[in-house]
Amino acid sequence: MFERFTRAAKDVVRGAAEAAERRGDAWVTEEHLVLVLLAGQGTRAADALAALGVDRAAVERELDAARQRGGLSKSDAEALAGIGIDVAEIVGRVEEAHGAGVLGAQPRGRRWRDGRFDQGAKKVLERSLKVALGRGDKQIGDEHLLLALLSAPGPAAEVLADQGAGYGDVERVLRKAA
């Protein structure tokens, strides 16, 4: 699958795996992909995110908050609150019984070198091909990874959209830069 990836896209995938390893996470997640996309310099995705004024520190804080909610987005937590389920209260009780941060903890032991991408990250990699083909591009760049990440609901896409970097916003910036 990676034969169509540009060097920048391969660097994002490799960087996400390295970020997971540094954190001791057993799985590479969408969160790792987002953080590497934000850290890029001179890449199409990083330039688009910078042009939109995305604040890396704010993204990290919001992703950490989503991790503490067990991977629920703010929208998910609000929807549950609408039917009387207080996610913060549930998280508090779980952490009281099992330890702080337990809902966001990943299993330890297996390393990312085993090719361990969670379902969300795998789907981003798969959708990136569809995004590239849909745009008429022959190769998959880091911008396609970013658009693929933004094309499905979830905490990572929600956090970026809250920063003004929704799918349409990023697409417009990329078209202007082309």
PDB file of C-alpha atoms in Angstrom, residues 3 15 18-19 33-34 57 59 68 78 85 87 103 107 118 120 128 132 137 146 148 153 164 174:
ATOM      1  CA  GLU A   3       4.279   2.332  -2.697  1.00  0.00           C
ATOM      2  CA  GLY A  15       6.690   9.546  12.755  1.00  0.00           C
ATOM      3  CA  GLU A  18       7.819   6.586  16.578  1.00  0.00           C
ATOM      4  CA  ALA A  19       5.520   8.864  18.609  1.00  0.00           C
ATOM      5  CA  LEU A  33      -1.036  10.940  13.042  1.00  0.00           C
ATOM      6  CA  VAL A  34      -2.466  14.373  13.930  1.00  0.00           C
ATOM      7  CA  ALA A  57      -0.756  23.026  22.141  1.00  0.00           C
ATOM      8  CA  VAL A  59      -4.896  20.365  19.871  1.00  0.00           C
ATOM      9  CA  GLN A  68      -9.319  10.769  29.289  1.00  0.00           C
ATOM     10  CA  GLU A  78     -22.700  16.146  24.808  1.00  0.00           C
ATOM     11  CA  ILE A  85     -25.436  10.346  31.054  1.00  0.00           C
ATOM     12  CA  VAL A  87     -19.446  11.251  31.073  1.00  0.00           C
ATOM     13  CA  LEU A 103      -9.686   5.101  30.243  1.00  0.00           C
ATOM     14  CA  PRO A 107      -2.179  -1.783  26.723  1.00  0.00           C
ATOM     15  CA  ASP A 118      -5.639   0.769  15.534  1.00  0.00           C
ATOM     16  CA  GLY A 120      -9.062   4.446  13.209  1.00  0.00           C
ATOM     17  CA  SER A 128      -6.091   8.521   1.935  1.00  0.00           C
ATOM     18  CA  ALA A 132      -6.002  11.142  -3.583  1.00  0.00           C
ATOM     19  CA  ASP A 137      -3.655  12.707  -7.723  1.00  0.00           C
ATOM     20  CA  LEU A 146      -4.902  14.967   6.684  1.00  0.00           C
ATOM     21  CA  ALA A 148      -8.684  11.397   5.127  1.00  0.00           C
ATOM     22  CA  PRO A 153     -16.106  11.782  12.610  1.00  0.00           C
ATOM     23  CA  GLY A 164     -10.930  26.018  12.182  1.00  0.00           C
ATOM     24  CA  LEU A 174      -4.676  23.304  -0.358  1.00  0.00           C
TER      25      LEU A 174
END
